[in-house]
Short mmCIF file of C-alpha atoms in Angstrom, two decimals:
data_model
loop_
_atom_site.label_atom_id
_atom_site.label_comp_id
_atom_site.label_asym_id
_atom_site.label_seq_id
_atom_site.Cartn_x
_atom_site.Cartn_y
_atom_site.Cartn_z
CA UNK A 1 114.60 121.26 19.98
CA UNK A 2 118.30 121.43 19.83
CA UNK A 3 119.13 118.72 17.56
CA UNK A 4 115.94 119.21 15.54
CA UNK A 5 117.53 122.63 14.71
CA UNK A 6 121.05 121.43 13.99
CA UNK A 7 119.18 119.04 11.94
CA UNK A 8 117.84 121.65 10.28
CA UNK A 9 121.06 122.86 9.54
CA UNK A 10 122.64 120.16 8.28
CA UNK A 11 119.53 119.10 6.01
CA UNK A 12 120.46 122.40 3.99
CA UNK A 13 124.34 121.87 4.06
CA UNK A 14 123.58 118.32 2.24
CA UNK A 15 120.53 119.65 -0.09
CA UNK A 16 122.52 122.82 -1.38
CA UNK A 17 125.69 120.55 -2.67
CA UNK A 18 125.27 119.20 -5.67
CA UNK A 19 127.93 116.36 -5.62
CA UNK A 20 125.41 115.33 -2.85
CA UNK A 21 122.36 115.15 -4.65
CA UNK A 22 124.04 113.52 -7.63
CA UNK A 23 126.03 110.68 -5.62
CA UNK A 24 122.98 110.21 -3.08
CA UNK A 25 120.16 110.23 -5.98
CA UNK A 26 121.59 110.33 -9.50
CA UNK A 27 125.02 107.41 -9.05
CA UNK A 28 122.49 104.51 -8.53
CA UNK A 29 119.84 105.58 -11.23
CA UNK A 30 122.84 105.30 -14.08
CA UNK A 31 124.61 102.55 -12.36
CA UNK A 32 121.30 100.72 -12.63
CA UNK A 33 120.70 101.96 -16.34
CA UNK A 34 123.76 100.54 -17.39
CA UNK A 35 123.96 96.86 -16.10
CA UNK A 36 119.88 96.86 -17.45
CA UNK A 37 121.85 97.65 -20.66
CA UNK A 38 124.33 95.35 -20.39
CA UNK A 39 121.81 92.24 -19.40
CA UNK A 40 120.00 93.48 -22.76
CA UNK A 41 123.10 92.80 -24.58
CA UNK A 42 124.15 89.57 -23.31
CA UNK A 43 122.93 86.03 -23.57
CA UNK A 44 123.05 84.99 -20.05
CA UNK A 45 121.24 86.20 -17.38
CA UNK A 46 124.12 87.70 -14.58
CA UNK A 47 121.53 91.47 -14.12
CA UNK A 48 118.39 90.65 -13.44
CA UNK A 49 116.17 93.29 -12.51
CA UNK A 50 115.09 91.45 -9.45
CA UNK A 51 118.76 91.18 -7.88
CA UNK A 52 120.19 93.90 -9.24
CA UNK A 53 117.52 96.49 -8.43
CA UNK A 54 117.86 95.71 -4.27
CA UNK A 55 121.97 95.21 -4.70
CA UNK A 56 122.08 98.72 -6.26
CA UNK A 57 119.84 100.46 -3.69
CA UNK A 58 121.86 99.15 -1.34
CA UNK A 59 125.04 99.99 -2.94
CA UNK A 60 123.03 103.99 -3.17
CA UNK A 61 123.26 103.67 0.57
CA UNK A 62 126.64 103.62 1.00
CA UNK A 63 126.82 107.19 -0.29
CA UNK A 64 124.91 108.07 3.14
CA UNK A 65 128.38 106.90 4.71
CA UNK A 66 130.55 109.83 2.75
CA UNK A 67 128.16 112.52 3.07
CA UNK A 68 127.56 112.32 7.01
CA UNK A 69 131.59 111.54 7.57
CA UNK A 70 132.48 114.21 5.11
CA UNK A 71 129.86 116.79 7.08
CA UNK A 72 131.14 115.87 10.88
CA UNK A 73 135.10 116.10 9.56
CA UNK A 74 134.51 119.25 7.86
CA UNK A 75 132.65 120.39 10.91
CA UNK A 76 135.12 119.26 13.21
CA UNK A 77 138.22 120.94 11.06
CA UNK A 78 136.79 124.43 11.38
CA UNK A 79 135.66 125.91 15.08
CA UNK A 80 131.79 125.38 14.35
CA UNK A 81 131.72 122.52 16.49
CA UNK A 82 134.01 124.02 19.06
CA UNK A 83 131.43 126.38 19.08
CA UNK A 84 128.40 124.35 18.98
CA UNK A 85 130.58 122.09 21.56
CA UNK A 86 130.24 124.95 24.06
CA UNK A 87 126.46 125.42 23.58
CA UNK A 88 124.58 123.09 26.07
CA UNK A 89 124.16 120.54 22.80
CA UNK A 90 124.60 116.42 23.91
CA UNK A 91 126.29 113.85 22.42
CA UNK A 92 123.11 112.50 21.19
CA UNK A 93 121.34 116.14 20.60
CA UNK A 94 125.02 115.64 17.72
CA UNK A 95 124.64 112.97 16.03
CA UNK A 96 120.45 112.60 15.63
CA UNK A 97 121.31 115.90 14.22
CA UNK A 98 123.80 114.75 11.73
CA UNK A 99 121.91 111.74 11.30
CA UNK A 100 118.18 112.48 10.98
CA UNK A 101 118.09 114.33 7.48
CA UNK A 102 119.96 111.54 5.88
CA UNK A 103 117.46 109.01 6.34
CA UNK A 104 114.60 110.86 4.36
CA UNK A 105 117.36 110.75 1.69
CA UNK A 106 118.23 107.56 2.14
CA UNK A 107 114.30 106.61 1.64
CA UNK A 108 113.83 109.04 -1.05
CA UNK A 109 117.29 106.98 -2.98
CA UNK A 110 115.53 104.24 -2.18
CA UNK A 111 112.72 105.15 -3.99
CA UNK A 112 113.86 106.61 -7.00
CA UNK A 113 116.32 103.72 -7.89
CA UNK A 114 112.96 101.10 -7.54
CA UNK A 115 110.93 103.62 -9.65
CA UNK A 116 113.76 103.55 -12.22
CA UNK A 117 113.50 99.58 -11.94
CA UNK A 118 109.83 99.25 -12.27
CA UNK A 119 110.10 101.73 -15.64
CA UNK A 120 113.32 99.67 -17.17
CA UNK A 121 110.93 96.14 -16.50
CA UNK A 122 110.50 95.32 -12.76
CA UNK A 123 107.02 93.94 -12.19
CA UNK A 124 105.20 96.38 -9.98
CA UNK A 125 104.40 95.20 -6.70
CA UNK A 126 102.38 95.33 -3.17
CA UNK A 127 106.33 94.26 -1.95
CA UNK A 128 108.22 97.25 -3.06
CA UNK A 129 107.30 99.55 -0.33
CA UNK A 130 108.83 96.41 2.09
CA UNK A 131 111.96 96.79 -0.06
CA UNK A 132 112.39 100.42 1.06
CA UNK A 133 111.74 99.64 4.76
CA UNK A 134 113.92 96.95 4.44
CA UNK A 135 116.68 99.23 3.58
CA UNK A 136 116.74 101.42 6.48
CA UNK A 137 118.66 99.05 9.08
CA UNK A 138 121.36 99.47 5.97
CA UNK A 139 120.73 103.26 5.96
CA UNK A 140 121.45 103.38 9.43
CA UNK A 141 124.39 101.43 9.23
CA UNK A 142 126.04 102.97 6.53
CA UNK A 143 125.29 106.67 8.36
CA UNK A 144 126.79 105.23 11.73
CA UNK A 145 129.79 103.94 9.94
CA UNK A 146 130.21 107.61 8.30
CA UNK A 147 129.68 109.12 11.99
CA UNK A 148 132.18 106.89 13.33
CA UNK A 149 135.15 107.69 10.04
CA UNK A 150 133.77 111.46 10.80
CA UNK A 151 134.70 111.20 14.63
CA UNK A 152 137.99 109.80 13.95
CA UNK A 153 139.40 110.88 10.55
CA UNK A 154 139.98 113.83 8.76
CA UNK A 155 137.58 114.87 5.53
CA UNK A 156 140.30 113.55 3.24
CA UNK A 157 140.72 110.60 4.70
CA UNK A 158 136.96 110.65 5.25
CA UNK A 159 136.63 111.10 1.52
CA UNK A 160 139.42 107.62 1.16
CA UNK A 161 137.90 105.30 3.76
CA UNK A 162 133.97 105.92 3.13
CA UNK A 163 134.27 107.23 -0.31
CA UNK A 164 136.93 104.31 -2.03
CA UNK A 165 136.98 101.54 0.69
CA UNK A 166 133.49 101.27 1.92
CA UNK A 167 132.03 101.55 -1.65
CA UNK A 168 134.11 99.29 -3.05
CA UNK A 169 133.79 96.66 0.32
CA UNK A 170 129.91 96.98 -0.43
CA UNK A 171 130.14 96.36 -3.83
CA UNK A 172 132.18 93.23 -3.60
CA UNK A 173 131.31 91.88 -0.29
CA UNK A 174 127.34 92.45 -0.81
CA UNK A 175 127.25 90.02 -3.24
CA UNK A 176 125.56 92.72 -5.51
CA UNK A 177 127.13 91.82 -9.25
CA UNK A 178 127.25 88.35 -8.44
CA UNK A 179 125.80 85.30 -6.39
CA UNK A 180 128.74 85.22 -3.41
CA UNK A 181 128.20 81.12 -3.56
CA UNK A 182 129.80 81.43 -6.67
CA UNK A 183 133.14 81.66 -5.17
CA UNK A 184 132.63 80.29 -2.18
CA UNK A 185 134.77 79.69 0.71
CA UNK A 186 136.33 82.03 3.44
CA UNK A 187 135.30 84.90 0.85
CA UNK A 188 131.41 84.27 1.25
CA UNK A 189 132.13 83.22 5.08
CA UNK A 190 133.73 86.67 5.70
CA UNK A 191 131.31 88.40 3.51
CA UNK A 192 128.26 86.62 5.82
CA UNK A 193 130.06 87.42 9.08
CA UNK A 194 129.78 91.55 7.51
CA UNK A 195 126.88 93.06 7.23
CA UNK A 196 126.48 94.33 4.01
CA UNK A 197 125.67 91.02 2.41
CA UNK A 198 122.79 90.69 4.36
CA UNK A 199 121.57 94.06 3.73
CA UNK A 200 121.30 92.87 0.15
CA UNK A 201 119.57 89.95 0.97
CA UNK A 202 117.21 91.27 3.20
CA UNK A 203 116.28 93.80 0.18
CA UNK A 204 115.97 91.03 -2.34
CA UNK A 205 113.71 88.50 0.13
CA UNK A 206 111.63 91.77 0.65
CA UNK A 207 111.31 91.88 -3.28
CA UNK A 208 110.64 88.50 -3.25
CA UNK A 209 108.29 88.09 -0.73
CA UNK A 210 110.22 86.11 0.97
CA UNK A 211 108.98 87.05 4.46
CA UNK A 212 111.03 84.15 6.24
CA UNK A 213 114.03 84.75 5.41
CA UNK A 214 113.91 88.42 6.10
CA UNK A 215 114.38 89.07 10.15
CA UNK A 216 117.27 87.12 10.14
CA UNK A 217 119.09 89.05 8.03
CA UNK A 218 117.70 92.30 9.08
CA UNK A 219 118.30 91.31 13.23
CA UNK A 220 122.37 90.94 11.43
CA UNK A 221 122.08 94.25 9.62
CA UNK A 222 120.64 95.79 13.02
CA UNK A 223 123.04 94.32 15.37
CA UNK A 224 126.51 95.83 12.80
CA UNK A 225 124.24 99.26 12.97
CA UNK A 226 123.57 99.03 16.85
CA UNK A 227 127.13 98.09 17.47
CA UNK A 228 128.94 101.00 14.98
CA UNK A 229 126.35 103.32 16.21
CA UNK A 230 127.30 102.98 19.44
CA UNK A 231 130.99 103.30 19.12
CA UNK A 232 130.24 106.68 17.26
CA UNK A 233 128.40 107.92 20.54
CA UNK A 234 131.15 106.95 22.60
CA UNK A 235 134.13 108.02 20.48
CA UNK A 236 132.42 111.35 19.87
CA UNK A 237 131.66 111.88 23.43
CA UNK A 238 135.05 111.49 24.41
CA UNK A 239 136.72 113.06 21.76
CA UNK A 240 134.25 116.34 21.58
CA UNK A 241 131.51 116.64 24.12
CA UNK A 242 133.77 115.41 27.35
CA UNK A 243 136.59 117.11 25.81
CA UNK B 1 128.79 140.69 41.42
CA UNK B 2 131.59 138.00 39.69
CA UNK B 3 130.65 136.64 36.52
CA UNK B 4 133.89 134.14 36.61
CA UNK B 5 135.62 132.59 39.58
CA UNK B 6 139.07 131.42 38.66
CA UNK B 7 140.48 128.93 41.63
CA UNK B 8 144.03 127.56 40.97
CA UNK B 9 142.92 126.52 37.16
CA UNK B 10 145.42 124.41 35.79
CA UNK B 11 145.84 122.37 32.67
CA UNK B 12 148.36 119.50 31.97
CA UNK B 13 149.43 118.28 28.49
CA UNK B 14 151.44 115.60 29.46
CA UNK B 15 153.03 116.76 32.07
CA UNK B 16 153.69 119.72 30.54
CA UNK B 17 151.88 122.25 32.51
CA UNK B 18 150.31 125.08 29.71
CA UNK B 19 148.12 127.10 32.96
CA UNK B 20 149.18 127.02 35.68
CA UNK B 21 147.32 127.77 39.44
CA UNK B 22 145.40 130.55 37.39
CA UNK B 23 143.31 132.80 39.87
CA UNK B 24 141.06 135.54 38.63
CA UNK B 25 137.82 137.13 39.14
CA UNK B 26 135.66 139.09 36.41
CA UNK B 27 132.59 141.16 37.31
CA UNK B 28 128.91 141.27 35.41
CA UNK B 29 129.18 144.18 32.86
CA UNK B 30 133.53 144.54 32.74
CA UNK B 31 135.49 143.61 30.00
CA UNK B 32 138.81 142.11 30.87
CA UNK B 33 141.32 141.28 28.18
CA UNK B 34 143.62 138.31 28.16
CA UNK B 35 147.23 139.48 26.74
CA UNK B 36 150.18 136.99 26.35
CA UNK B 37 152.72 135.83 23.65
CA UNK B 38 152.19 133.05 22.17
CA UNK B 39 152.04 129.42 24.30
CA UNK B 40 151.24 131.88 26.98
CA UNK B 41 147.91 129.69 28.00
CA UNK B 42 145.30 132.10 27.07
CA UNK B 43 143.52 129.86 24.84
CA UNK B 44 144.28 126.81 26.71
CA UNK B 45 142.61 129.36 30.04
CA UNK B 46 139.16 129.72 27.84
CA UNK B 47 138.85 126.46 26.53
CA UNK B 48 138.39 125.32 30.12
CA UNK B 49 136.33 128.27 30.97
CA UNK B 50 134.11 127.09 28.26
CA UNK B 51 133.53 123.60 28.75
CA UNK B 52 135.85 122.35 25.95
CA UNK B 53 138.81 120.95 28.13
CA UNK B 54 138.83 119.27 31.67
CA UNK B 55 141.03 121.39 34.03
CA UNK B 56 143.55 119.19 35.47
CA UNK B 57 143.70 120.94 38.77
CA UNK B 58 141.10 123.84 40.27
CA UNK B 59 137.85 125.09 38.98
CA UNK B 60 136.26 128.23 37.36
CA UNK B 61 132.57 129.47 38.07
CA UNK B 62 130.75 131.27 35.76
CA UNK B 63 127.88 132.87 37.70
CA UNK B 64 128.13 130.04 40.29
CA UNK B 65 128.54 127.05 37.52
CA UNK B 66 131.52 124.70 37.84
CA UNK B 67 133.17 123.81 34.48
CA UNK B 68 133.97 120.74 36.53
CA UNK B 69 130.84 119.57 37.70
CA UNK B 70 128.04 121.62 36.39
CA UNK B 71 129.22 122.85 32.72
CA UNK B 72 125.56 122.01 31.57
CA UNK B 73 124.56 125.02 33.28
CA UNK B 74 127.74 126.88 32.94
CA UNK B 75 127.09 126.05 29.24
CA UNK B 76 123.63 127.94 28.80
CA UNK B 77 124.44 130.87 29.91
CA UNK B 78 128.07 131.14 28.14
CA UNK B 79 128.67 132.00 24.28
CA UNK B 80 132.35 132.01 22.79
CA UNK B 81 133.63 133.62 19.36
CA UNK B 82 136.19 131.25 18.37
CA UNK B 83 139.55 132.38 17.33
CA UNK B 84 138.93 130.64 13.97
CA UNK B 85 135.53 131.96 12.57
CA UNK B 86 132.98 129.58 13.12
CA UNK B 87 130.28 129.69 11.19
CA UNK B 88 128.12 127.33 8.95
CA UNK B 89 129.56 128.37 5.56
CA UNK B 90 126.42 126.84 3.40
CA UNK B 91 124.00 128.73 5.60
CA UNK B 92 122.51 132.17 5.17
CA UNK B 93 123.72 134.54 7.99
CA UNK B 94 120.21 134.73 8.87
CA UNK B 95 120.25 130.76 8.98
CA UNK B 96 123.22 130.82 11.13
CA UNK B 97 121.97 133.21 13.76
CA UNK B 98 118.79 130.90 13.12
CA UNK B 99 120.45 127.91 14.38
CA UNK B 100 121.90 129.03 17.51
CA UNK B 101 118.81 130.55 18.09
CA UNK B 102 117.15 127.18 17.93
CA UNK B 103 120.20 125.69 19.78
CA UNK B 104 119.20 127.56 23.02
CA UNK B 105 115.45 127.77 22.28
CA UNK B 106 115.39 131.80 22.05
CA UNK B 107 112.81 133.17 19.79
CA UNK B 108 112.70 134.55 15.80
CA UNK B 109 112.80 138.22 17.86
CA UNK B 110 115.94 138.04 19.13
CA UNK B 111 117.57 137.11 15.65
CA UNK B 112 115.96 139.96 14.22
CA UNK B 113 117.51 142.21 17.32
CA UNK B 114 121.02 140.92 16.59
CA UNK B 115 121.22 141.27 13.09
CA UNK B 116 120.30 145.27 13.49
CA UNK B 117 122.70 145.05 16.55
CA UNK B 118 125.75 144.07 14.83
CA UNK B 119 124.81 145.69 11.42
CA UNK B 120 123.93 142.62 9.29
CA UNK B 121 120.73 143.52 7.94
CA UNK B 122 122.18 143.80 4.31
CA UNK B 123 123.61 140.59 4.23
CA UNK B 124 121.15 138.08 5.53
CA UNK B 125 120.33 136.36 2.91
CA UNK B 126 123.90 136.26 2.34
CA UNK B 127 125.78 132.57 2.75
CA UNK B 128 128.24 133.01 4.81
CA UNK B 129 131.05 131.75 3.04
CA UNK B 130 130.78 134.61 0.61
CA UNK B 131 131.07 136.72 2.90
CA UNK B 132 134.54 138.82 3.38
CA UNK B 133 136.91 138.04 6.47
CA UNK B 134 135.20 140.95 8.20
CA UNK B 135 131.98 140.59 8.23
CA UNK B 136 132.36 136.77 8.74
CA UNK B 137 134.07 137.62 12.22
CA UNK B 138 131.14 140.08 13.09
CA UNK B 139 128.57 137.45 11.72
CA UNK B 140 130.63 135.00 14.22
CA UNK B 141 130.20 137.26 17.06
CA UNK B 142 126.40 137.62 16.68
CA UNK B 143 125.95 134.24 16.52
CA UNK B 144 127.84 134.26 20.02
CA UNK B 145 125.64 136.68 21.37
CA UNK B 146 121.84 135.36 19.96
CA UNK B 147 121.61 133.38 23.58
CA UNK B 148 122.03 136.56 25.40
CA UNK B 149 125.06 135.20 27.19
CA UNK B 150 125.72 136.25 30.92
CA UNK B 151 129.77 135.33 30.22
CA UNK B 152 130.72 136.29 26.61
CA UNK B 153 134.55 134.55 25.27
CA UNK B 154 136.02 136.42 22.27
CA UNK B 155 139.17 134.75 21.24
CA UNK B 156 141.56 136.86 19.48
CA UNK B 157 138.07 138.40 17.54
CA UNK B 158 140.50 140.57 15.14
CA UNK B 159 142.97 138.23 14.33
CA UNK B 160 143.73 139.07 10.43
CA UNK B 161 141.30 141.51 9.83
CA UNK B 162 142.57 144.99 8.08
CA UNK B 163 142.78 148.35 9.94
CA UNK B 164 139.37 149.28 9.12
CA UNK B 165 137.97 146.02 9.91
CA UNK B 166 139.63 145.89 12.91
CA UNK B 167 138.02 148.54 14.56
CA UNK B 168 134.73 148.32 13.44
CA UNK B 169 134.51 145.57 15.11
CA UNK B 170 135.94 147.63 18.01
CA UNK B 171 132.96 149.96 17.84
CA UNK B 172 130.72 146.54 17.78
CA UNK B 173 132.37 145.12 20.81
CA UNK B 174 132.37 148.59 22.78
CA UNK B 175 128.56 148.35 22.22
CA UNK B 176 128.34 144.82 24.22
CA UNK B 177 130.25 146.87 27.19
CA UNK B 178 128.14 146.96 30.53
CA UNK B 179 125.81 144.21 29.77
CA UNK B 180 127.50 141.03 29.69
CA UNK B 181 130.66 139.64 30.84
CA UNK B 182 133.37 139.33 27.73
CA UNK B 183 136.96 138.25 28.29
CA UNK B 184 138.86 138.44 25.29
CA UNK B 185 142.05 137.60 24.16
CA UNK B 186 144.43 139.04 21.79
CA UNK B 187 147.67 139.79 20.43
CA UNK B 188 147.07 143.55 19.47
CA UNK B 189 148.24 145.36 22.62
CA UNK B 190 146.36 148.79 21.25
CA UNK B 191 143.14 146.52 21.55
CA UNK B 192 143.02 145.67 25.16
CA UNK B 193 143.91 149.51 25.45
CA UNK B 194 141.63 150.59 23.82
CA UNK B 195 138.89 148.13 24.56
CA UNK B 196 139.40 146.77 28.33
CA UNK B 197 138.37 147.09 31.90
CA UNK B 198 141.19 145.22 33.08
CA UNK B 199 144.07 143.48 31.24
CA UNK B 200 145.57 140.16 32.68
CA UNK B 201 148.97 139.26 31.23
CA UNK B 202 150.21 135.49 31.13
CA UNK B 203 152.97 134.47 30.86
CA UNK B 204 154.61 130.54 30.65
CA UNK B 205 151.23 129.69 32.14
CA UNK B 206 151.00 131.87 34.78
CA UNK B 207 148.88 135.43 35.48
CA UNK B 208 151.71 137.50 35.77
CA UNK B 209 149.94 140.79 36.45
CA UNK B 210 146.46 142.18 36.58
CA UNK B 211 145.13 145.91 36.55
CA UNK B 212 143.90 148.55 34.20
CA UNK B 213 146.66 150.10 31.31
CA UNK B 214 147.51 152.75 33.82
CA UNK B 215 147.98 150.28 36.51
CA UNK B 216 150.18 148.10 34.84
CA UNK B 217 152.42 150.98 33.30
CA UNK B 218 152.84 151.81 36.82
CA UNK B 219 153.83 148.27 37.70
CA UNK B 220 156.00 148.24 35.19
CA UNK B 221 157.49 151.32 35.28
CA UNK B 222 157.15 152.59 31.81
CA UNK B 223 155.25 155.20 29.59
CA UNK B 224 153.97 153.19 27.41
CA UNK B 225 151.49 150.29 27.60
CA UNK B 226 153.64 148.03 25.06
CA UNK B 227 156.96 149.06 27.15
CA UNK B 228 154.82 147.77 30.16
CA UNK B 229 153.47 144.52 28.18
CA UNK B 230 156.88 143.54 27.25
CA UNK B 231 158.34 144.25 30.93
CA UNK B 232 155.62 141.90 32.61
CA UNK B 233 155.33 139.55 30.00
CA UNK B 234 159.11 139.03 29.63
CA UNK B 235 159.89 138.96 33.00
CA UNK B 236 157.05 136.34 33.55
CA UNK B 237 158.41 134.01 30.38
CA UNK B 238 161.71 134.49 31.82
CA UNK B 239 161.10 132.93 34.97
#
């Protein structure tokens, strides 16, 4: 009851701000527009629909990481959580409540950017729904991570770490503009040993039907998510519900 | 009956002792005000009294409830107005009084009975960051008081609010007299005055004196209650 209703609450601080709903929903739809464009417009094939489309609803998902840091800094820079600190509200009651309306937003991203793939050429298929539920381990991870910056870090430094570093991590290091055996090496090793990679993979075997190679890269996804999650619970307990 | 049990409360920033051996009692109903300069503790004193810092040393009871080792329960049935106004500033003020409504399960009634309470009919549909200083302070204070608290904390409630502002809000926190414990703190020495049961003055940590105005004009020696305040509270700092 508690955290559905702080849920509540923060489903209507993300919903009424608009830089929200155009870096959750809008980013990825043009982001995807334009490398469709720019595949139209080159010879070789480097943006096909059917690696490009996961990659970039993955890359949506590391919005989710911005918005729930931003809303726990901002939360914890005023003396509405001291307040809401002092109410008989748990760790947990905390961050299901920060976390629980992002994932309907994080489905609903999902969604759109596959719709907008299916209308610029992406066959439609029985395996796009699997595409979305393989996203959510991501989802989770990304809004962990956010919790975690959020516990720790101011909403500026919120706004550097998930909003310049994590983006741009996921966008290199997910192997979402480009195959990551291309270069090779300790770069794809490193980018393997992170999740983020595999969050794209698992999305593109999903589109693929590739049903094999999917729980192993989901179980990795999982694991990152499980871990950060975690850490958030802890550091957040200690730093604001056990004082 | 005692709402809150003070026994030797003390708080340690390292090794820096902010409260010290603090020992206090505050009956069901009174209103006892919490005067100090600043550094004097009183913030440091209600943090602890609401769960948001781990005395180092000694224990507080609010109606029975350790802050040590039961501040679950101590936590239900306390409320605190922050000295910073704390309010969700993308919610309604009927969304805000909402939430902590849902936050300790009491029903849509008893929103409806604050908001007449505390005068906010008008602005409910209101966000409350467009709200002015004012009424965002009174809005705070509602939400404080939608559990029905038995032990009500009102940290420095007029802090930067205008003349007229100010004591409105008086008039709104002379209404909460009699049914719920409130210890508030402040810097306006015509507020506890005006406003108190009892007034406690810190000083460097410690309680330094305890009584009504008259009482500690007497104690002091002097007319008047700032003459009195200064007297107690200097002598206490000094030390």
């Amino acid at each position: 009851m508690r955290m559905l209703a702080f849920a509540k609450r923060n489903l209507k601080e993300l919903f009424r701000d608009p830089l929200t709903l155009f870096f959750g929903l809008g980013f990825p739809l043009v982001l995807l527009v334009l490398m469709n464009v720019i595949q139209r417009n080159v010879p070789v094939h480097i943006f096909e629909l059917e690696t490009l489309a996961p990659g970039i609803a993955l890359f949506g998902l590391t919005f989710l990481a911005l918005f729930s840091g931003l809303l726990l800094a901002r939360d914890r820079s005023t003396a509405f959580l001291s307040r809401l600190a002092a109410s008989p509200m748990t760790a947990a009651d905390f961050l299901l409540g920060y976390l629980l309306p992002l994932l309907p937003m994080a489905v609903g991203q999902s969604v759109i950017c596959l719709a907008a793939a299916v209308a610029l050429g992406l066959p439609l298929s029985w395996n796009l729904p699997a595409v979305v539920l393989s996203l959510i381990p991501s989802a989770l991870l990304f809004i962990a991570l956010g919790l975690l910056c959020g516990t720790l870090f101011n909403d500026k430094q919120v706004g550097g770490m998930c909003g310049a570093i994590l983006t741009n991590a996921t966008a290199w290091l997910a192997g979402i503009w480009f195959d990551l055996s291309l270069v090779g090496g300790a770069f794809q090793k490193i980018a393997y040993l992170l999740p983020f990679a595999h969050g794209a993979d698992g999305a593109k075997a999903a589109l693929a039907g590739d049903w094999a190679a999917l729980p192993g890269h989901l179980l990795w996804v999982c694991l990152w998510a499980a871990a950060i999650m975690a850490a958030a619970i802890w550091l957040f307990r200690w730093k604001i519900v056990e004082r | 009956m005692n709402a809150i049990q003070i026994m030797g409360l003390t708080k340690e920033y390292a090794g820096r002792r902010v409260v010290d051996q603090l020992e206090l009692t505050v009956r069901s109903g009174e209103l006892f005000a919490l005067l100090g300069v600043n550094g004097a503790g009183k913030s440091t004193t209600i943090k602890m009294l609401c769960c948001l810092t781990v005395p180092t040393e000694g224990d507080g009871l609010l109606m029975g409830h350790s802050v040590r080792t039961d501040s679950h329960a101590a936590k239900e049935i306390l409320a605190v107005s922050p000295q910073e106004t704390a309010v969700a500033p993308g919610l309604t003020v009927g969304e805000n009084l909402e939430l902590m409504a849902g936050i300790y399960g009491r029903p849509k009634s008893r929103v409806d009975e604050v908001t007449a309470q505390l005068g906010l009919g008008q602005w409910v549909k209101r966000r409350a960051k467009t709200l002015s200083g004012g009424w965002q302070r009174r809005l705070s204070i509602a939400m404080a008081l939608v559990s029905r608290p038995e032990v009500l904390f009102l940290d420095e409630p007029t802090l930067g609010l205008d003349v007229l502002a100010r004591r409105e809000l008086w008039g709104v926190i002379r209404g909460l007299k009699g049914h719920t414990a409130i210890v508030l703190t402040t810097h306006y020495l015509e507020e506890a005055e005006a406003l108190a049961d009892r007034i406690g003055i810190m000083a460097a940590g410690k309680l330094r004196a305890v009584g009504t105005a008259d009482e500690l004009k007497a104690l002091a020696g002097r007319e008047n209650f700032e003459d009195a305040f200064v007297a107690l509270a200097g002598e206490g700092a000094a030390s």
